[in-house]
PDB file of C-alpha atoms in Angstrom:
ATOM      1  CA  MET A 152      -0.195   0.298  -0.161  1.00  0.00           C
ATOM      2  CA  LYS A 153       1.041   3.622  -0.940  1.00  0.00           C
ATOM      3  CA  PHE A 154       0.512   6.419   0.623  1.00  0.00           C
ATOM      4  CA  THR A 155       0.842   8.714  -2.853  1.00  0.00           C
ATOM      5  CA  PRO A 156      -1.792   6.585  -5.495  1.00  0.00           C
ATOM      6  CA  GLU A 157      -0.891   5.861  -8.641  1.00  0.00           C
ATOM      7  CA  ILE A 158      -3.504   8.026 -10.314  1.00  0.00           C
ATOM      8  CA  THR A 159      -4.559   6.915 -13.941  1.00  0.00           C
ATOM      9  CA  ILE A 160      -7.665   7.033 -16.094  1.00  0.00           C
ATOM     10  CA  GLY A 161      -8.710   3.611 -17.193  1.00  0.00           C
ATOM     11  CA  PHE A 162     -10.982   0.809 -17.494  1.00  0.00           C
ATOM     12  CA  TRP A 163      -9.784  -0.957 -14.377  1.00  0.00           C
ATOM     13  CA  ASN A 164     -10.180   1.696 -11.988  1.00  0.00           C
ATOM     14  CA  ALA A 165     -12.171   1.875  -9.140  1.00  0.00           C
ATOM     15  CA  TRP A 166     -14.876   4.058 -10.924  1.00  0.00           C
ATOM     16  CA  TRP A 167     -16.879   0.403 -11.529  1.00  0.00           C
ATOM     17  CA  PHE A 168     -17.676   1.151  -7.754  1.00  0.00           C
ATOM     18  CA  VAL A 169     -18.647   4.420  -7.621  1.00  0.00           C
ATOM     19  CA  ILE A 170     -21.117   3.260 -10.836  1.00  0.00           C
ATOM     20  CA  ALA A 171     -22.379   0.635  -8.543  1.00  0.00           C
ATOM     21  CA  TYR A 172     -22.747   2.956  -5.658  1.00  0.00           C
ATOM     22  CA  ILE A 173     -25.039   5.619  -7.740  1.00  0.00           C
ATOM     23  CA  LEU A 174     -27.317   2.498  -9.204  1.00  0.00           C
ATOM     24  CA  VAL A 175     -27.580   1.104  -5.461  1.00  0.00           C
ATOM     25  CA  ASN A 176     -28.656   4.680  -4.439  1.00  0.00           C
ATOM     26  CA  VAL A 177     -30.980   5.362  -7.334  1.00  0.00           C
ATOM     27  CA  ILE A 178     -32.897   2.447  -8.208  1.00  0.00           C
ATOM     28  CA  PRO A 179     -34.895   1.933  -4.833  1.00  0.00           C
ATOM     29  CA  ILE A 180     -35.781   5.919  -5.075  1.00  0.00           C
ATOM     30  CA  PHE A 181     -37.354   5.165  -8.475  1.00  0.00           C
ATOM     31  CA  TYR A 182     -38.953   1.614  -7.166  1.00  0.00           C
ATOM     32  CA  TYR A 183     -40.389   3.512  -4.111  1.00  0.00           C
ATOM     33  CA  PRO A 184     -40.643   7.229  -5.179  1.00  0.00           C
ATOM     34  CA  LYS A 185     -43.759   7.906  -2.979  1.00  0.00           C
ATOM     35  CA  HIS A 186     -41.972   6.544   0.069  1.00  0.00           C
ATOM     36  CA  PHE A 187     -38.814   8.240  -0.510  1.00  0.00           C
ATOM     37  CA  ALA A 188     -40.859  11.458  -1.346  1.00  0.00           C
ATOM     38  CA  LYS A 189     -42.843  11.189   2.211  1.00  0.00           C
ATOM     39  CA  ARG A 190     -39.733  10.081   4.243  1.00  0.00           C
ATOM     40  CA  VAL A 191     -36.360  12.342   2.982  1.00  0.00           C
ATOM     41  CA  PHE A 192     -38.561  15.447   1.615  1.00  0.00           C
ATOM     42  CA  THR A 193     -40.273  16.076   4.974  1.00  0.00           C
ATOM     43  CA  ILE A 194     -36.672  15.923   7.435  1.00  0.00           C
ATOM     44  CA  PRO A 195     -36.397  19.699   8.324  1.00  0.00           C
ATOM     45  CA  LYS A 196     -33.081  21.405   8.755  1.00  0.00           C
ATOM     46  CA  PHE A 197     -31.630  19.720  11.552  1.00  0.00           C
ATOM     47  CA  GLY A 198     -28.474  20.182  13.826  1.00  0.00           C
ATOM     48  CA  ASN A 199     -27.068  23.443  15.417  1.00  0.00           C
ATOM     49  CA  ARG A 200     -24.333  25.306  13.904  1.00  0.00           C
ATOM     50  CA  LYS A 201     -21.030  23.284  15.067  1.00  0.00           C
ATOM     51  CA  GLU A 202     -22.933  20.000  13.775  1.00  0.00           C
ATOM     52  CA  ARG A 203     -23.742  21.516  10.291  1.00  0.00           C
ATOM     53  CA  ILE A 204     -20.217  22.651   9.829  1.00  0.00           C
ATOM     54  CA  LEU A 205     -18.966  18.959  10.885  1.00  0.00           C
ATOM     55  CA  SER A 206     -21.679  17.364   8.393  1.00  0.00           C
ATOM     56  CA  THR A 207     -20.230  19.822   5.596  1.00  0.00           C
ATOM     57  CA  LEU A 208     -16.968  18.620   6.055  1.00  0.00           C
ATOM     58  CA  ASN A 209     -17.967  14.924   6.430  1.00  0.00           C
ATOM     59  CA  PHE A 210     -19.553  15.519   3.078  1.00  0.00           C
ATOM     60  CA  PHE A 211     -16.078  16.487   1.565  1.00  0.00           C
ATOM     61  CA  PHE A 212     -14.043  13.642   2.924  1.00  0.00           C
ATOM     62  CA  TYR A 213     -17.126  11.322   1.578  1.00  0.00           C
ATOM     63  CA  PHE A 214     -16.999  13.144  -1.993  1.00  0.00           C
ATOM     64  CA  GLY A 215     -13.395  13.005  -2.090  1.00  0.00           C
ATOM     65  CA  ALA A 216     -13.009   9.325  -1.432  1.00  0.00           C
ATOM     66  CA  ILE A 217     -15.801   8.639  -3.964  1.00  0.00           C
ATOM     67  CA  GLY A 218     -14.014  11.181  -6.518  1.00  0.00           C
ATOM     68  CA  ILE A 219     -10.231  10.327  -6.217  1.00  0.00           C
ATOM     69  CA  SER A 220     -11.334   6.517  -6.459  1.00  0.00           C
ATOM     70  CA  ILE A 221     -12.439   7.049  -9.958  1.00  0.00           C
ATOM     71  CA  PHE A 222      -8.429   7.668 -10.689  1.00  0.00           C
ATOM     72  CA  LEU A 223      -7.412   4.684  -8.794  1.00  0.00           C
ATOM     73  CA  PRO A 224      -6.592   1.409 -10.520  1.00  0.00           C
ATOM     74  CA  LEU A 225      -7.771  -1.521  -8.972  1.00  0.00           C
ATOM     75  CA  LYS A 226      -5.027  -4.040  -7.866  1.00  0.00           C
ATOM     76  CA  LEU A 227      -6.447  -6.873  -9.553  1.00  0.00           C
ATOM     77  CA  HIS A 228      -4.442 -10.702  -8.578  1.00  0.00           C
ATOM     78  CA  THR A 229      -3.900  -9.007  -5.463  1.00  0.00           C
ATOM     79  CA  ASN A 230      -5.160 -10.472  -1.713  1.00  0.00           C
ATOM     80  CA  TRP A 231      -6.007  -6.709  -1.467  1.00  0.00           C
ATOM     81  CA  PHE A 232      -8.445  -6.674  -4.394  1.00  0.00           C
ATOM     82  CA  LEU A 233      -9.920  -9.669  -2.944  1.00  0.00           C
ATOM     83  CA  ILE A 234     -10.474  -8.541   0.614  1.00  0.00           C
ATOM     84  CA  GLY A 235     -11.429  -5.300  -0.238  1.00  0.00           C
ATOM     85  CA  LEU A 236     -13.719  -6.405  -2.762  1.00  0.00           C
ATOM     86  CA  ILE A 237     -15.704  -8.749  -0.416  1.00  0.00           C
ATOM     87  CA  ILE A 238     -15.852  -5.845   2.157  1.00  0.00           C
ATOM     88  CA  SER A 239     -17.281  -3.644  -0.238  1.00  0.00           C
ATOM     89  CA  ILE A 240     -20.002  -6.554  -1.789  1.00  0.00           C
ATOM     90  CA  ILE A 241     -21.133  -6.718   1.954  1.00  0.00           C
ATOM     91  CA  GLY A 242     -21.213  -3.341   2.559  1.00  0.00           C
ATOM     92  CA  PHE A 243     -23.329  -2.748  -0.870  1.00  0.00           C
ATOM     93  CA  ILE A 244     -25.676  -5.892   0.362  1.00  0.00           C
ATOM     94  CA  LEU A 245     -26.399  -4.255   3.887  1.00  0.00           C
ATOM     95  CA  TYR A 246     -26.648  -0.811   2.171  1.00  0.00           C
ATOM     96  CA  THR A 247     -29.432  -1.519  -0.602  1.00  0.00           C
ATOM     97  CA  LEU A 248     -31.222  -3.344   2.200  1.00  0.00           C
ATOM     98  CA  SER A 249     -31.092  -0.119   4.380  1.00  0.00           C
ATOM     99  CA  MET A 250     -32.621   1.630   1.606  1.00  0.00           C
ATOM    100  CA  ILE A 251     -35.175  -0.684   0.922  1.00  0.00           C
ATOM    101  CA  ASN A 252     -36.189  -0.842   4.594  1.00  0.00           C
ATOM    102  CA  PHE A 253     -36.091   2.957   4.462  1.00  0.00           C
ATOM    103  CA  ALA A 254     -38.271   3.037   1.716  1.00  0.00           C
ATOM    104  CA  THR A 255     -40.972   0.645   2.836  1.00  0.00           C
ATOM    105  CA  THR A 256     -41.508   1.864   6.348  1.00  0.00           C
ATOM    106  CA  PRO A 257     -44.589   4.005   6.778  1.00  0.00           C
ATOM    107  CA  PRO A 258     -43.278   7.654   7.313  1.00  0.00           C
ATOM    108  CA  ASP A 259     -45.076   7.813  10.633  1.00  0.00           C
ATOM    109  CA  GLN A 260     -43.266   5.219  12.235  1.00  0.00           C
ATOM    110  CA  PRO A 261     -39.224   5.202  12.730  1.00  0.00           C
ATOM    111  CA  VAL A 262     -37.601   2.672  10.863  1.00  0.00           C
ATOM    112  CA  THR A 263     -36.339  -0.471  13.033  1.00  0.00           C
ATOM    113  CA  LYS A 264     -36.965  -3.372  10.972  1.00  0.00           C
ATOM    114  CA  GLY A 265     -33.943  -5.287   8.932  1.00  0.00           C
ATOM    115  CA  VAL A 266     -30.663  -3.683   8.795  1.00  0.00           C
ATOM    116  CA  TYR A 267     -31.934  -1.188  10.981  1.00  0.00           C
ATOM    117  CA  ARG A 268     -31.889  -3.862  13.810  1.00  0.00           C
ATOM    118  CA  ILE A 269     -28.345  -4.201  13.964  1.00  0.00           C
ATOM    119  CA  SER A 270     -27.650  -0.515  13.338  1.00  0.00           C
ATOM    120  CA  ARG A 271     -29.597   2.582  14.016  1.00  0.00           C
ATOM    121  CA  ASN A 272     -27.610   4.458  11.276  1.00  0.00           C
ATOM    122  CA  PRO A 273     -26.883   1.750   8.557  1.00  0.00           C
ATOM    123  CA  MET A 274     -26.431   4.130   5.969  1.00  0.00           C
ATOM    124  CA  GLN A 275     -24.074   5.777   6.697  1.00  0.00           C
ATOM    125  CA  VAL A 276     -22.191   2.983   8.289  1.00  0.00           C
ATOM    126  CA  THR A 277     -22.641   0.799   4.967  1.00  0.00           C
ATOM    127  CA  ALA A 278     -21.545   3.607   3.168  1.00  0.00           C
ATOM    128  CA  ILE A 279     -18.355   4.078   5.185  1.00  0.00           C
ATOM    129  CA  LEU A 280     -17.761   0.105   4.887  1.00  0.00           C
ATOM    130  CA  ILE A 281     -18.281   0.145   1.062  1.00  0.00           C
ATOM    131  CA  TRP A 282     -15.434   2.695   1.126  1.00  0.00           C
ATOM    132  CA  ILE A 283     -13.516   1.128   3.325  1.00  0.00           C
ATOM    133  CA  GLY A 284     -13.495  -1.997   0.845  1.00  0.00           C
ATOM    134  CA  VAL A 285     -12.687   0.492  -2.120  1.00  0.00           C
ATOM    135  CA  GLY A 286      -9.528   1.797  -0.372  1.00  0.00           C
ATOM    136  CA  ILE A 287      -8.386  -1.906   0.242  1.00  0.00           C
ATOM    137  CA  THR A 288      -9.162  -2.809  -3.397  1.00  0.00           C
ATOM    138  CA  THR A 289      -7.473   0.088  -4.843  1.00  0.00           C
ATOM    139  CA  ALA A 290      -4.622  -0.275  -1.795  1.00  0.00           C
ATOM    140  CA  SER A 291      -5.047   3.491  -1.084  1.00  0.00           C
ATOM    141  CA  TRP A 292      -4.199   4.757   2.256  1.00  0.00           C
ATOM    142  CA  ILE A 293      -5.912   8.282   1.293  1.00  0.00           C
ATOM    143  CA  ILE A 294      -8.902   6.526   0.654  1.00  0.00           C
ATOM    144  CA  LEU A 295      -9.287   5.037   3.876  1.00  0.00           C
ATOM    145  CA  LEU A 296      -7.811   8.040   5.735  1.00  0.00           C
ATOM    146  CA  LEU A 297     -10.950   9.765   4.540  1.00  0.00           C
ATOM    147  CA  CYS A 298     -13.158   6.900   5.309  1.00  0.00           C
ATOM    148  CA  VAL A 299     -11.873   7.280   8.737  1.00  0.00           C
ATOM    149  CA  LEU A 300     -12.306  11.181   8.783  1.00  0.00           C
ATOM    150  CA  GLN A 301     -15.756  10.707   7.388  1.00  0.00           C
ATOM    151  CA  GLY A 302     -16.493   8.212   9.923  1.00  0.00           C
ATOM    152  CA  ILE A 303     -15.513  10.954  12.661  1.00  0.00           C
ATOM    153  CA  PHE A 304     -16.925  13.852  11.055  1.00  0.00           C
ATOM    154  CA  SER A 305     -20.240  12.034  10.390  1.00  0.00           C
ATOM    155  CA  TYR A 306     -21.048  11.605  14.289  1.00  0.00           C
ATOM    156  CA  PRO A 307     -22.574  14.694  14.761  1.00  0.00           C
ATOM    157  CA  SER A 308     -25.134  14.546  12.112  1.00  0.00           C
ATOM    158  CA  MET A 309     -26.143  11.072  13.404  1.00  0.00           C
ATOM    159  CA  ILE A 310     -26.795  12.369  16.560  1.00  0.00           C
ATOM    160  CA  ALA A 311     -28.718  15.111  15.264  1.00  0.00           C
ATOM    161  CA  GLN A 312     -30.819  13.239  13.244  1.00  0.00           C
ATOM    162  CA  GLU A 313     -31.310  11.039  16.449  1.00  0.00           C
ATOM    163  CA  ARG A 314     -32.756  13.834  18.273  1.00  0.00           C
ATOM    164  CA  PHE A 315     -34.900  14.782  14.838  1.00  0.00           C
ATOM    165  CA  CYS A 316     -36.264  10.865  15.523  1.00  0.00           C
ATOM    166  CA  ILE A 317     -37.258  11.456  19.119  1.00  0.00           C
ATOM    167  CA  ASP A 318     -38.713  14.484  18.620  1.00  0.00           C
ATOM    168  CA  LYS A 319     -40.963  13.117  15.800  1.00  0.00           C
ATOM    169  CA  TYR A 320     -41.735   9.495  17.238  1.00  0.00           C
ATOM    170  CA  GLY A 321     -41.604   9.725  20.634  1.00  0.00           C
ATOM    171  CA  GLU A 322     -41.127   7.067  22.986  1.00  0.00           C
ATOM    172  CA  PRO A 323     -41.312   4.286  20.377  1.00  0.00           C
ATOM    173  CA  TYR A 324     -37.688   5.853  19.339  1.00  0.00           C
ATOM    174  CA  LEU A 325     -36.117   5.709  22.376  1.00  0.00           C
ATOM    175  CA  GLU A 326     -37.252   2.300  23.076  1.00  0.00           C
ATOM    176  CA  TYR A 327     -35.449   1.581  19.540  1.00  0.00           C
ATOM    177  CA  MET A 328     -32.726   3.271  20.427  1.00  0.00           C
ATOM    178  CA  LYS A 329     -32.290   0.905  23.436  1.00  0.00           C
ATOM    179  CA  LYS A 330     -32.656  -2.149  21.788  1.00  0.00           C
ATOM    180  CA  SER A 331     -30.398  -1.273  18.367  1.00  0.00           C
ATOM    181  CA  PRO A 332     -26.865   0.069  18.564  1.00  0.00           C
ATOM    182  CA  GLY A 333     -25.681   3.247  17.220  1.00  0.00           C
ATOM    183  CA  TYR A 334     -23.026   1.671  14.523  1.00  0.00           C
ATOM    184  CA  LEU A 335     -23.049  -1.992  14.090  1.00  0.00           C
ATOM    185  CA  ILE A 336     -23.913  -4.999  16.038  1.00  0.00           C
ATOM    186  CA  PHE A 337     -21.122  -4.219  19.079  1.00  0.00           C
ATOM    187  CA  PHE A 338     -20.707  -0.758  18.964  1.00  0.00           C
TER     188      PHE A 338
END
Protein backbone atom coordinates (compact mmCIF):
# COMPACT_ATOMS: atom_id res chain seq x y z
CA MET A 1 0.00 0.00 0.00
CA LYS A 2 1.42 3.35 -1.04
CA PHE A 3 0.61 6.65 0.62
CA THR A 4 0.76 8.52 -2.68
CA PRO A 5 -1.58 6.74 -5.04
CA GLU A 6 -0.91 5.83 -8.64
CA ILE A 7 -3.42 8.10 -10.38
CA THR A 8 -4.48 7.02 -13.86
CA ILE A 9 -7.49 6.95 -16.09
CA GLY A 10 -8.36 3.43 -17.06
CA PHE A 11 -10.95 0.78 -17.58
CA TRP A 12 -9.87 -1.17 -14.47
CA ASN A 13 -10.10 1.73 -12.06
CA ALA A 14 -12.39 1.92 -9.05
CA TRP A 15 -14.94 3.95 -10.99
CA TRP A 16 -16.85 0.67 -11.25
CA PHE A 17 -17.65 1.00 -7.57
CA VAL A 18 -18.83 4.57 -8.11
CA ILE A 19 -21.25 3.42 -10.82
CA ALA A 20 -22.50 0.59 -8.59
CA TYR A 21 -22.94 3.04 -5.69
CA ILE A 22 -24.94 5.46 -7.83
CA LEU A 23 -27.19 2.61 -9.01
CA VAL A 24 -27.70 1.32 -5.47
CA ASN A 25 -28.83 4.83 -4.48
CA VAL A 26 -31.00 5.58 -7.49
CA ILE A 27 -32.82 2.28 -8.14
CA PRO A 28 -34.64 2.11 -4.76
CA ILE A 29 -35.66 5.77 -5.10
CA PHE A 30 -37.27 5.04 -8.48
CA TYR A 31 -38.79 1.78 -7.24
CA TYR A 32 -40.29 3.42 -4.12
CA PRO A 33 -40.69 7.09 -5.16
CA LYS A 34 -43.67 7.92 -2.93
CA HIS A 35 -42.07 6.37 0.14
CA PHE A 36 -38.82 8.27 -0.31
CA ALA A 37 -40.63 11.52 -1.03
CA LYS A 38 -42.72 11.23 2.13
CA ARG A 39 -39.73 10.31 4.30
CA VAL A 40 -36.83 12.30 2.92
CA PHE A 41 -38.52 15.52 1.87
CA THR A 42 -40.28 15.99 5.20
CA ILE A 43 -37.01 16.08 7.18
CA PRO A 44 -36.37 19.69 8.21
CA LYS A 45 -32.93 21.28 8.38
CA PHE A 46 -31.52 19.89 11.60
CA GLY A 47 -28.60 20.33 13.91
CA ASN A 48 -26.88 23.30 15.44
CA ARG A 49 -24.22 25.36 13.66
CA LYS A 50 -21.34 23.12 14.78
CA GLU A 51 -23.17 19.98 13.62
CA ARG A 52 -23.89 21.55 10.23
CA ILE A 53 -20.23 22.58 9.79
CA LEU A 54 -18.98 19.11 10.72
CA SER A 55 -21.59 17.54 8.44
CA THR A 56 -20.34 19.73 5.59
CA LEU A 57 -16.77 18.55 6.24
CA ASN A 58 -18.07 14.99 6.30
CA PHE A 59 -19.65 15.63 2.89
CA PHE A 60 -16.26 16.74 1.47
CA PHE A 61 -14.42 13.72 2.90
CA TYR A 62 -17.12 11.41 1.58
CA PHE A 63 -17.16 12.80 -1.94
CA GLY A 64 -13.38 13.15 -1.84
CA ALA A 65 -13.11 9.38 -1.36
CA ILE A 66 -15.60 8.80 -4.15
CA GLY A 67 -13.92 11.30 -6.47
CA ILE A 68 -10.37 10.08 -6.04
CA SER A 69 -11.43 6.44 -6.41
CA ILE A 70 -12.36 7.14 -10.04
CA PHE A 71 -8.68 7.69 -10.83
CA LEU A 72 -7.23 4.78 -8.83
CA PRO A 73 -6.50 1.47 -10.51
CA LEU A 74 -7.81 -1.67 -8.88
CA LYS A 75 -5.08 -3.97 -7.59
CA LEU A 76 -6.35 -6.93 -9.58
CA HIS A 77 -4.88 -10.39 -8.91
CA THR A 78 -3.82 -9.42 -5.38
CA ASN A 79 -5.08 -10.21 -1.92
CA TRP A 80 -5.84 -6.48 -1.51
CA PHE A 81 -8.37 -6.69 -4.32
CA LEU A 82 -10.05 -9.85 -3.02
CA ILE A 83 -10.35 -8.62 0.57
CA GLY A 84 -11.56 -5.17 -0.49
CA LEU A 85 -14.05 -6.64 -2.94
CA ILE A 86 -15.57 -8.87 -0.25
CA ILE A 87 -15.85 -5.92 2.16
CA SER A 88 -17.44 -3.73 -0.52
CA ILE A 89 -19.92 -6.41 -1.56
CA ILE A 90 -21.01 -6.89 2.06
CA GLY A 91 -21.33 -3.10 2.33
CA PHE A 92 -23.36 -2.89 -0.89
CA ILE A 93 -25.74 -5.66 0.21
CA LEU A 94 -26.32 -4.11 3.64
CA TYR A 95 -26.62 -0.61 2.14
CA THR A 96 -29.23 -1.77 -0.36
CA LEU A 97 -31.20 -3.56 2.35
CA SER A 98 -31.11 -0.43 4.52
CA MET A 99 -32.44 1.66 1.61
CA ILE A 100 -35.29 -0.84 1.11
CA ASN A 101 -36.04 -0.92 4.86
CA PHE A 102 -36.11 2.88 4.88
CA ALA A 103 -38.40 3.07 1.84
CA THR A 104 -40.88 0.43 2.96
CA THR A 105 -41.49 1.73 6.49
CA PRO A 106 -44.50 4.06 6.79
CA PRO A 107 -43.39 7.69 7.30
CA ASP A 108 -45.26 7.98 10.58
CA GLN A 109 -43.18 5.16 12.13
CA PRO A 110 -39.47 4.95 12.91
CA VAL A 111 -37.46 2.57 10.73
CA THR A 112 -36.66 -0.37 13.02
CA LYS A 113 -36.75 -3.42 10.78
CA GLY A 114 -34.14 -5.35 8.83
CA VAL A 115 -30.65 -3.85 8.90
CA TYR A 116 -31.94 -1.16 11.28
CA ARG A 117 -32.04 -3.86 13.96
CA ILE A 118 -28.26 -4.09 13.97
CA SER A 119 -27.57 -0.37 13.47
CA ARG A 120 -29.52 2.84 13.97
CA ASN A 121 -27.46 4.42 11.17
CA PRO A 122 -26.98 1.62 8.64
CA MET A 123 -26.83 3.83 5.54
CA GLN A 124 -23.92 5.87 6.90
CA VAL A 125 -22.12 2.87 8.39
CA THR A 126 -22.44 0.66 5.32
CA ALA A 127 -21.46 3.50 2.97
CA ILE A 128 -18.23 3.86 4.94
CA LEU A 129 -17.81 0.08 4.74
CA ILE A 130 -18.19 0.20 0.95
CA TRP A 131 -15.50 2.87 0.59
CA ILE A 132 -13.17 1.12 3.02
CA GLY A 133 -13.45 -1.86 0.68
CA VAL A 134 -12.66 0.40 -2.28
CA GLY A 135 -9.65 1.77 -0.42
CA ILE A 136 -8.41 -1.78 0.06
CA THR A 137 -9.09 -2.85 -3.55
CA THR A 138 -7.01 0.09 -4.75
CA ALA A 139 -4.48 -0.23 -1.90
CA SER A 140 -4.98 3.46 -1.18
CA TRP A 141 -4.21 4.90 2.23
CA ILE A 142 -5.79 8.17 1.13
CA ILE A 143 -9.23 6.61 0.63
CA LEU A 144 -8.90 4.74 3.93
CA LEU A 145 -7.91 7.97 5.68
CA LEU A 146 -10.87 9.80 4.11
CA CYS A 147 -13.16 6.98 5.33
CA VAL A 148 -11.84 7.32 8.89
CA LEU A 149 -12.32 11.10 8.76
CA GLN A 150 -15.80 10.62 7.35
CA GLY A 151 -16.64 8.24 10.18
CA ILE A 152 -15.48 10.79 12.75
CA PHE A 153 -17.20 13.75 11.11
CA SER A 154 -20.48 11.91 10.45
CA TYR A 155 -21.05 11.39 14.18
CA PRO A 156 -22.54 14.87 14.84
CA SER A 157 -25.03 14.49 11.99
CA MET A 158 -26.04 11.07 13.33
CA ILE A 159 -26.68 12.64 16.74
CA ALA A 160 -28.74 15.41 15.11
CA GLN A 161 -30.73 12.84 13.12
CA GLU A 162 -31.45 10.90 16.29
CA ARG A 163 -32.63 14.07 18.06
CA PHE A 164 -34.95 14.67 15.13
CA CYS A 165 -36.29 11.08 15.35
CA ILE A 166 -36.84 11.40 19.12
CA ASP A 167 -38.81 14.60 18.54
CA LYS A 168 -40.82 13.07 15.70
CA TYR A 169 -41.47 9.54 17.03
CA GLY A 170 -41.07 9.96 20.81
CA GLU A 171 -41.18 6.89 23.04
CA PRO A 172 -41.15 4.28 20.24
CA TYR A 173 -37.84 5.69 19.01
CA LEU A 174 -36.38 5.83 22.53
CA GLU A 175 -37.28 2.15 22.99
CA TYR A 176 -35.68 1.37 19.64
CA MET A 177 -32.50 3.19 20.73
CA LYS A 178 -32.26 0.90 23.77
CA LYS A 179 -32.44 -2.22 21.57
CA SER A 180 -30.21 -1.25 18.63
CA PRO A 181 -26.61 -0.04 18.64
CA GLY A 182 -25.77 3.28 17.00
CA TYR A 183 -23.30 1.83 14.53
CA LEU A 184 -23.03 -1.93 14.08
CA ILE A 185 -23.82 -4.88 16.32
CA PHE A 186 -21.27 -4.10 19.05
CA PHE A 187 -20.64 -0.33 18.76
